Amino acid sequence: MTGFQFNTTKSLICRPGSAADLANSLGQALGGRLLVVTDPGIRSLGLMDAALASLSAAGLEAHVFDRVEADPSRSTLMAAVTAGHDFGATGVIGFGGGSSLDVAKLAALLLGSDQPLDEAWGVGNAKGPRLPLALVPTTAGTGSEVTPVSIITVEGDEKRGVSSPVILPDIAVLDADLTLGLPPAITAATGVDAMVHAIEAFTSRSPNNNPLSRMLAREALRLLGANIETVCKDGKNRQAREAMLLGSMLAGQAFANSPVAAVHALAYPVGGIFHIPHGLSNALVLPHVLRFNAQVEPGLYDEIAADAFPALGETGQGRTTAFIDALVDLSARLGLPPRLRDAGIPEDALPRMAADAMKQQRLLVNNPRPVSEADALDIYRAAW
Ligand SMILES: [Fe+2]
């Protein structure tokens, strides 16, 4: 027994309609002047209108910063911070997909403390304090509402992360109604991302891998595995949407405390260089990293195989191989492109991607099997 520490978001509100009742959900926690961080798509779809009306009816002032892009850049983050300064924000709300939530986390940090961003990168380096922070996810995937991590794309297309309990939000508001209109392609990719969080958390070599994370990862895989195809075919299915949002959050809690590994490390260059959405980047390398890991540990995924795919059965030989094959089949049924080349990645980019993946040592140390640059290149070749 080496002991462990488990941190999560203090207040979790999981209820259909909770975003439309946002002022009630927040209470006095964020003060009276709220910087709302989102992306232009959410704004133009009107997804936030009811939430803003609720804030206004409660007498709370909101300033909406709606310029977050996919793979958010350092300059977008700094623009959000400037907007918050100029507005005199007392609290920050992130409203959207993983990108908006990530920008909101670091905006709350930089608005609340004098620590420069360049001193906050890495694990445990952000010191705070930060402004009060609430996150409202509109996709079921990142689990960002319960993780202490924010990923920003910096100069040279490098994805850099801040990981610190200081940026765990105060409040997460999960409202499945916000996800009812998500198109199937985004639903599929974000859902696979959540499954990867659970898989990598369960098998993480982090010294903080712990029984709570493993329990949450397994329940997450049950919910995600049972509902991911339903929500891709029938996006308006509220029950299945809520199960996905809950599964994504549980997987987030799992990996927030038992961090992800080589699937994410190898996915980041795919997103950073080619702007492939994070979930799809993960799906493209997932089976190949798992096969690489299983070469040295053939039973590595036996325990969780039937959580995601009950047809694989609770006992019996070869479930790790069957599990990896089932993930490949699932991606195909969800309509995700199977190979890196199908996502438009040229073969001659693979060496640069392998070199870039080596910068993700923060994640690679958690992988069940050490990954060298040559290994990364082999995995990319297999995925190409
Ligand atoms: Fe992820």
Coordinates of C-alpha atoms and ligand atoms in Angstrom, one line a residue:
M1 CA 0.0 0.0 0.0
T2 CA 1.5 3.3 -1.0
G3 CA -1.6 5.4 -0.4
F4 CA -3.2 7.8 -2.8
Q5 CA -4.9 11.2 -3.1
F6 CA -8.2 11.8 -4.8
N7 CA -9.4 15.2 -5.8
T8 CA -12.6 16.2 -7.7
T9 CA -14.9 19.0 -8.3
K10 CA -16.6 20.1 -5.1
S11 CA -20.1 20.5 -6.4
L12 CA -21.6 18.3 -9.2
I13 CA -25.0 19.2 -10.5
C14 CA -26.4 16.6 -12.9
R15 CA -29.9 17.4 -14.0
P16 CA -31.7 18.0 -17.3
G17 CA -32.5 21.8 -17.6
S18 CA -29.8 22.8 -15.0
A19 CA -28.1 25.1 -17.6
A20 CA -31.3 27.0 -18.2
D21 CA -31.5 27.4 -14.4
L22 CA -27.8 28.4 -14.1
A23 CA -28.1 31.3 -11.7
N24 CA -29.7 28.9 -9.2
S25 CA -27.0 26.3 -9.7
L26 CA -24.3 28.8 -9.1
G27 CA -25.8 30.7 -6.2
Q28 CA -23.4 33.3 -4.8
A29 CA -20.3 31.2 -5.5
L30 CA -19.0 33.2 -8.5
G31 CA -19.8 36.8 -7.4
G32 CA -21.8 39.2 -9.5
R33 CA -19.6 39.8 -12.6
L34 CA -19.1 36.7 -14.6
L35 CA -16.8 36.1 -17.5
V36 CA -18.4 33.5 -19.7
V37 CA -15.9 31.6 -22.0
T38 CA -17.3 29.8 -25.0
D39 CA -16.9 29.3 -28.8
P40 CA -18.7 31.1 -31.7
G41 CA -20.6 27.9 -32.6
I42 CA -22.3 27.6 -29.2
R43 CA -23.1 31.3 -29.3
S44 CA -24.7 31.2 -32.7
L45 CA -26.6 28.0 -32.0
G46 CA -28.3 29.8 -29.1
L47 CA -27.3 27.0 -26.8
M48 CA -26.3 29.5 -24.1
D49 CA -29.3 31.8 -24.4
A50 CA -31.4 30.3 -21.6
A51 CA -28.4 30.3 -19.2
L52 CA -27.6 33.9 -19.9
A53 CA -31.2 34.9 -19.4
S54 CA -31.1 33.0 -16.1
L55 CA -28.0 35.0 -15.0
S56 CA -29.5 38.3 -16.1
A57 CA -32.8 37.6 -14.3
A58 CA -30.9 37.0 -11.1
G59 CA -29.1 40.3 -11.4
L60 CA -25.7 38.9 -12.4
E61 CA -23.7 40.7 -15.0
A62 CA -22.2 38.5 -17.7
H63 CA -19.5 39.3 -20.3
V64 CA -19.3 36.7 -23.0
F65 CA -16.0 35.9 -24.6
D66 CA -16.9 33.7 -27.5
R67 CA -13.7 33.4 -29.5
V68 CA -12.4 30.0 -28.4
E69 CA -11.3 27.9 -31.3
A70 CA -10.5 24.1 -31.5
D71 CA -7.0 23.4 -30.1
P72 CA -7.1 26.8 -28.3
S73 CA -4.0 28.9 -28.6
R74 CA -2.1 30.9 -26.0
S75 CA -3.2 34.1 -27.7
T76 CA -6.9 33.2 -27.4
L77 CA -6.3 32.4 -23.7
M78 CA -4.6 35.8 -23.2
A79 CA -7.4 37.5 -25.0
A80 CA -9.9 35.9 -22.6
V81 CA -7.8 37.0 -19.7
T82 CA -7.7 40.6 -21.0
A83 CA -11.5 40.6 -21.5
G84 CA -11.9 39.4 -17.9
H85 CA -9.6 42.1 -16.5
D86 CA -11.3 44.8 -18.5
F87 CA -14.7 43.6 -17.3
G88 CA -13.6 43.3 -13.7
A89 CA -14.7 39.6 -13.5
T90 CA -15.4 38.1 -10.1
G91 CA -15.9 34.6 -11.5
V92 CA -15.5 32.5 -14.6
I93 CA -17.9 30.2 -16.4
G94 CA -16.7 27.8 -19.1
F95 CA -19.5 26.8 -21.4
G96 CA -18.9 24.5 -24.3
G97 CA -16.6 21.6 -25.4
G98 CA -13.2 20.8 -24.0
S99 CA -11.6 23.8 -25.6
S100 CA -13.8 26.4 -23.9
L101 CA -13.5 24.6 -20.6
D102 CA -9.7 24.5 -20.8
V103 CA -9.5 28.2 -21.6
A104 CA -11.9 29.0 -18.8
K105 CA -9.8 27.1 -16.3
L106 CA -6.6 29.0 -17.1
A107 CA -8.4 32.3 -17.5
A108 CA -9.7 31.9 -13.9
L109 CA -6.1 31.0 -12.8
L110 CA -4.4 34.0 -14.6
L111 CA -7.2 36.4 -13.5
G112 CA -6.8 35.3 -9.9
S113 CA -3.0 35.2 -9.4
D114 CA 0.1 37.0 -10.6
Q115 CA 1.9 33.8 -11.6
P116 CA 3.0 33.9 -15.2
L117 CA 1.6 31.2 -17.5
D118 CA 5.1 30.0 -18.3
E119 CA 5.7 29.1 -14.7
A120 CA 2.4 27.1 -14.5
W121 CA 3.0 24.5 -17.2
G122 CA 3.5 20.9 -16.0
V123 CA 2.3 19.0 -13.0
G124 CA 1.7 20.8 -9.8
N125 CA 3.3 24.1 -10.8
A126 CA 0.1 26.3 -10.9
K127 CA -0.1 27.8 -7.5
G128 CA -3.2 30.0 -7.6
P129 CA -5.3 31.5 -6.2
R130 CA -7.8 31.6 -9.0
L131 CA -11.1 33.2 -9.5
P132 CA -14.2 31.1 -8.6
L133 CA -14.9 28.7 -11.6
A134 CA -18.0 26.8 -12.9
L135 CA -17.9 24.6 -16.0
V136 CA -20.8 23.6 -18.1
P137 CA -19.9 20.9 -20.7
T138 CA -21.8 20.7 -24.0
T139 CA -20.1 17.5 -25.2
A140 CA -19.8 14.2 -23.5
G141 CA -16.1 13.4 -23.8
T142 CA -13.4 15.5 -22.2
G143 CA -14.5 15.2 -18.6
S144 CA -12.8 18.6 -18.2
E145 CA -15.4 19.7 -15.7
V146 CA -13.8 17.3 -13.2
T147 CA -10.1 17.3 -14.2
P148 CA -7.2 19.5 -13.0
V149 CA -5.9 19.7 -16.5
S150 CA -5.9 22.3 -19.3
I151 CA -4.3 21.9 -22.7
I152 CA -3.3 24.9 -24.8
T153 CA -1.5 24.9 -28.1
V154 CA 1.6 27.1 -28.0
E155 CA 4.2 28.2 -30.5
G156 CA 5.3 25.5 -33.0
D157 CA 2.0 23.6 -32.7
E158 CA 3.0 22.1 -29.4
K159 CA 0.2 21.1 -27.0
R160 CA 1.2 22.1 -23.5
G161 CA -0.7 21.2 -20.3
V162 CA -1.2 22.7 -16.9
S163 CA -2.1 20.0 -14.4
S164 CA -2.8 21.2 -10.8
P165 CA -5.7 20.8 -8.3
V166 CA -5.8 24.6 -8.3
I167 CA -7.7 24.6 -11.6
L168 CA -10.3 22.0 -10.6
P169 CA -13.5 24.0 -10.8
D170 CA -15.8 24.7 -7.9
I171 CA -19.0 23.7 -9.7
A172 CA -19.7 21.4 -12.6
V173 CA -23.2 21.7 -14.2
L174 CA -24.1 18.6 -16.3
D175 CA -27.2 19.2 -18.4
A176 CA -27.7 16.5 -21.0
D177 CA -30.2 18.7 -22.9
L178 CA -27.2 20.7 -24.1
T179 CA -25.9 17.7 -25.9
L180 CA -29.1 16.6 -27.7
G181 CA -28.2 18.5 -30.9
L182 CA -24.6 17.3 -31.2
P183 CA -23.9 15.9 -34.7
P184 CA -23.0 12.2 -34.9
A185 CA -19.4 12.7 -35.9
I186 CA -18.7 14.9 -32.8
T187 CA -20.7 12.6 -30.6
A188 CA -18.7 9.6 -31.7
A189 CA -15.3 11.1 -31.4
T190 CA -15.9 12.7 -28.0
G191 CA -17.5 9.5 -26.8
V192 CA -14.4 7.5 -27.8
D193 CA -12.2 10.0 -26.0
A194 CA -14.2 9.4 -22.8
M195 CA -13.7 5.6 -23.3
V196 CA -9.9 6.2 -23.7
H197 CA -9.9 8.2 -20.5
A198 CA -11.4 5.2 -18.6
I199 CA -9.1 2.6 -20.3
E200 CA -5.9 4.6 -19.7
A201 CA -6.9 5.5 -16.1
F202 CA -7.6 1.9 -15.3
T203 CA -4.2 0.7 -16.5
S204 CA -2.2 3.8 -15.6
R205 CA 1.2 3.2 -14.1
S206 CA 0.9 6.4 -12.1
P207 CA 1.8 5.9 -8.5
N208 CA -1.5 7.5 -7.7
N209 CA -3.6 4.9 -9.6
N210 CA -6.2 4.0 -7.0
P211 CA -9.3 1.9 -6.3
L212 CA -11.7 4.9 -6.7
S213 CA -10.3 5.7 -10.2
R214 CA -10.5 2.0 -11.2
M215 CA -14.1 1.7 -10.0
L216 CA -15.1 4.9 -11.7
A217 CA -13.4 3.8 -14.9
R218 CA -15.3 0.6 -15.0
E219 CA -18.6 2.2 -14.4
A220 CA -17.8 4.8 -17.1
L221 CA -17.0 2.1 -19.6
R222 CA -20.3 0.4 -18.8
L223 CA -22.3 3.6 -19.4
L224 CA -20.3 4.6 -22.5
G225 CA -20.1 1.2 -24.1
A226 CA -23.9 0.7 -23.7
N227 CA -24.9 4.1 -25.1
I228 CA -22.4 5.4 -27.6
E229 CA -24.0 3.8 -30.6
T230 CA -27.5 4.8 -29.5
V231 CA -26.5 8.5 -29.2
C232 CA -24.8 8.4 -32.6
K233 CA -27.9 7.0 -34.2
D234 CA -30.6 8.7 -32.2
G235 CA -29.1 12.0 -30.9
K236 CA -32.4 13.1 -29.3
N237 CA -32.4 10.1 -26.9
R238 CA -32.2 12.0 -23.6
Q239 CA -31.6 9.0 -21.4
A240 CA -28.7 7.8 -23.5
R241 CA -27.3 11.3 -23.8
E242 CA -27.4 11.6 -20.0
A243 CA -25.7 8.3 -19.6
M244 CA -22.9 9.5 -21.9
L245 CA -22.5 12.8 -20.0
L246 CA -22.3 10.9 -16.7
G247 CA -20.0 8.3 -18.2
S248 CA -17.7 11.0 -19.5
M249 CA -17.7 12.7 -16.1
L250 CA -16.9 9.4 -14.3
A251 CA -14.0 8.7 -16.7
G252 CA -12.9 12.3 -16.1
Q253 CA -12.8 11.7 -12.3
A254 CA -10.9 8.5 -12.9
F255 CA -8.1 10.0 -15.0
A256 CA -8.0 13.2 -13.1
N257 CA -6.5 11.0 -10.3
S258 CA -4.9 8.2 -12.3
P259 CA -3.6 10.0 -15.4
V260 CA -3.8 9.0 -19.0
A261 CA -0.8 7.7 -20.9
A262 CA 0.5 6.9 -24.4
V263 CA -2.8 7.0 -26.4
H264 CA -3.1 10.7 -25.4
A265 CA 0.7 11.3 -25.8
L266 CA 0.5 10.0 -29.4
A267 CA -2.8 11.7 -30.1
Y268 CA -1.6 15.2 -29.2
P269 CA 0.8 15.6 -32.3
V270 CA -2.1 14.5 -34.5
G271 CA -4.3 17.3 -33.2
G272 CA -1.5 19.8 -32.7
I273 CA -0.1 19.6 -36.2
F274 CA -3.1 18.6 -38.3
H275 CA -6.0 20.1 -36.2
I276 CA -7.7 16.7 -36.1
P277 CA -10.3 16.8 -33.3
H278 CA -9.0 15.4 -30.0
G279 CA -11.4 12.5 -29.8
L280 CA -10.7 11.4 -33.4
S281 CA -6.9 11.7 -32.8
N282 CA -7.3 9.3 -29.9
A283 CA -9.5 6.9 -31.9
L284 CA -6.9 6.8 -34.7
V285 CA -4.0 5.6 -32.4
L286 CA -6.0 3.8 -29.8
P287 CA -5.9 0.2 -31.0
H288 CA -2.3 0.4 -32.0
V289 CA -1.1 1.7 -28.6
L290 CA -3.2 -0.9 -26.9
R291 CA -1.7 -3.7 -29.1
F292 CA 1.8 -2.3 -28.3
N293 CA 1.1 -2.5 -24.6
A294 CA -0.5 -5.9 -24.8
Q295 CA 2.6 -7.3 -26.4
V296 CA 4.3 -7.3 -23.1
E297 CA 1.2 -7.8 -20.9
P298 CA -1.2 -10.1 -22.8
G299 CA -4.0 -9.9 -20.2
L300 CA -3.7 -6.1 -19.6
Y301 CA -7.3 -5.3 -20.6
D302 CA -9.0 -8.6 -19.6
E303 CA -10.7 -7.1 -16.5
I304 CA -12.4 -4.2 -18.4
A305 CA -13.1 -5.9 -21.7
A306 CA -16.7 -6.9 -20.7
D307 CA -17.4 -3.6 -19.1
A308 CA -17.4 -1.9 -22.5
F309 CA -18.5 -4.9 -24.5
P310 CA -20.6 -7.3 -22.4
A311 CA -20.6 -9.8 -25.3
L312 CA -17.0 -10.6 -24.6
G313 CA -17.9 -12.3 -21.3
E314 CA -16.5 -12.0 -17.8
T315 CA -14.1 -14.9 -18.1
G316 CA -12.1 -16.7 -20.7
Q317 CA -8.9 -16.4 -22.7
G318 CA -8.0 -13.8 -25.2
R319 CA -10.2 -11.0 -24.0
T320 CA -7.5 -8.4 -24.3
T321 CA -7.2 -9.1 -28.0
A322 CA -10.9 -9.3 -28.4
F323 CA -11.3 -6.0 -26.6
I324 CA -8.9 -4.2 -28.9
D325 CA -10.6 -5.8 -32.0
A326 CA -14.0 -4.7 -30.5
L327 CA -12.8 -1.1 -30.3
V328 CA -11.7 -1.2 -33.9
D329 CA -15.1 -2.5 -34.9
L330 CA -16.8 0.1 -32.8
S331 CA -14.9 3.0 -34.5
A332 CA -16.0 1.6 -37.9
R333 CA -19.6 1.3 -36.8
L334 CA -19.5 4.9 -35.6
G335 CA -18.2 6.0 -39.0
L336 CA -14.8 7.2 -37.7
P337 CA -12.0 7.1 -40.3
P338 CA -9.9 4.0 -39.6
R339 CA -6.4 5.1 -40.5
L340 CA -4.3 8.2 -40.1
R341 CA -4.1 8.4 -43.9
D342 CA -7.9 8.5 -44.1
A343 CA -7.8 11.6 -41.8
G344 CA -5.5 13.3 -44.3
I345 CA -2.2 12.7 -42.5
P346 CA 0.8 12.3 -44.9
E347 CA 3.2 9.4 -44.3
D348 CA 6.2 11.7 -44.3
A349 CA 4.8 13.5 -41.2
L350 CA 5.1 10.4 -39.0
P351 CA 8.8 11.0 -37.9
R352 CA 7.9 14.6 -36.8
M353 CA 4.9 13.3 -34.9
A354 CA 7.0 10.6 -33.2
A355 CA 9.5 13.3 -32.1
D356 CA 6.7 15.6 -30.9
A357 CA 5.0 12.7 -29.0
M358 CA 8.3 12.4 -26.9
K359 CA 7.6 15.9 -25.5
Q360 CA 4.6 14.4 -23.7
Q361 CA 6.7 12.7 -20.9
R362 CA 4.0 13.9 -18.4
L363 CA 1.8 11.3 -20.0
L364 CA 4.2 8.7 -21.3
V365 CA 5.5 7.9 -17.7
N366 CA 2.0 6.6 -17.0
N367 CA 2.0 4.1 -19.9
P368 CA 2.0 0.4 -18.9
R369 CA 5.0 -0.1 -21.3
P370 CA 7.8 2.4 -21.9
V371 CA 7.6 4.1 -25.3
S372 CA 10.7 5.2 -27.2
E373 CA 10.7 7.5 -30.2
A374 CA 11.3 4.5 -32.4
D375 CA 8.3 2.7 -30.7
A376 CA 6.1 5.8 -31.3
L377 CA 7.1 5.8 -35.0
D378 CA 6.3 2.1 -35.3
I379 CA 2.9 2.7 -33.7
Y380 CA 2.2 5.6 -36.0
R381 CA 3.2 3.5 -39.0
A382 CA 0.8 0.7 -37.9
A383 CA -1.9 3.4 -37.5
W384 CA -1.2 5.0 -40.9
Ligands
FE1 FE -8.8 13.0 -23.9

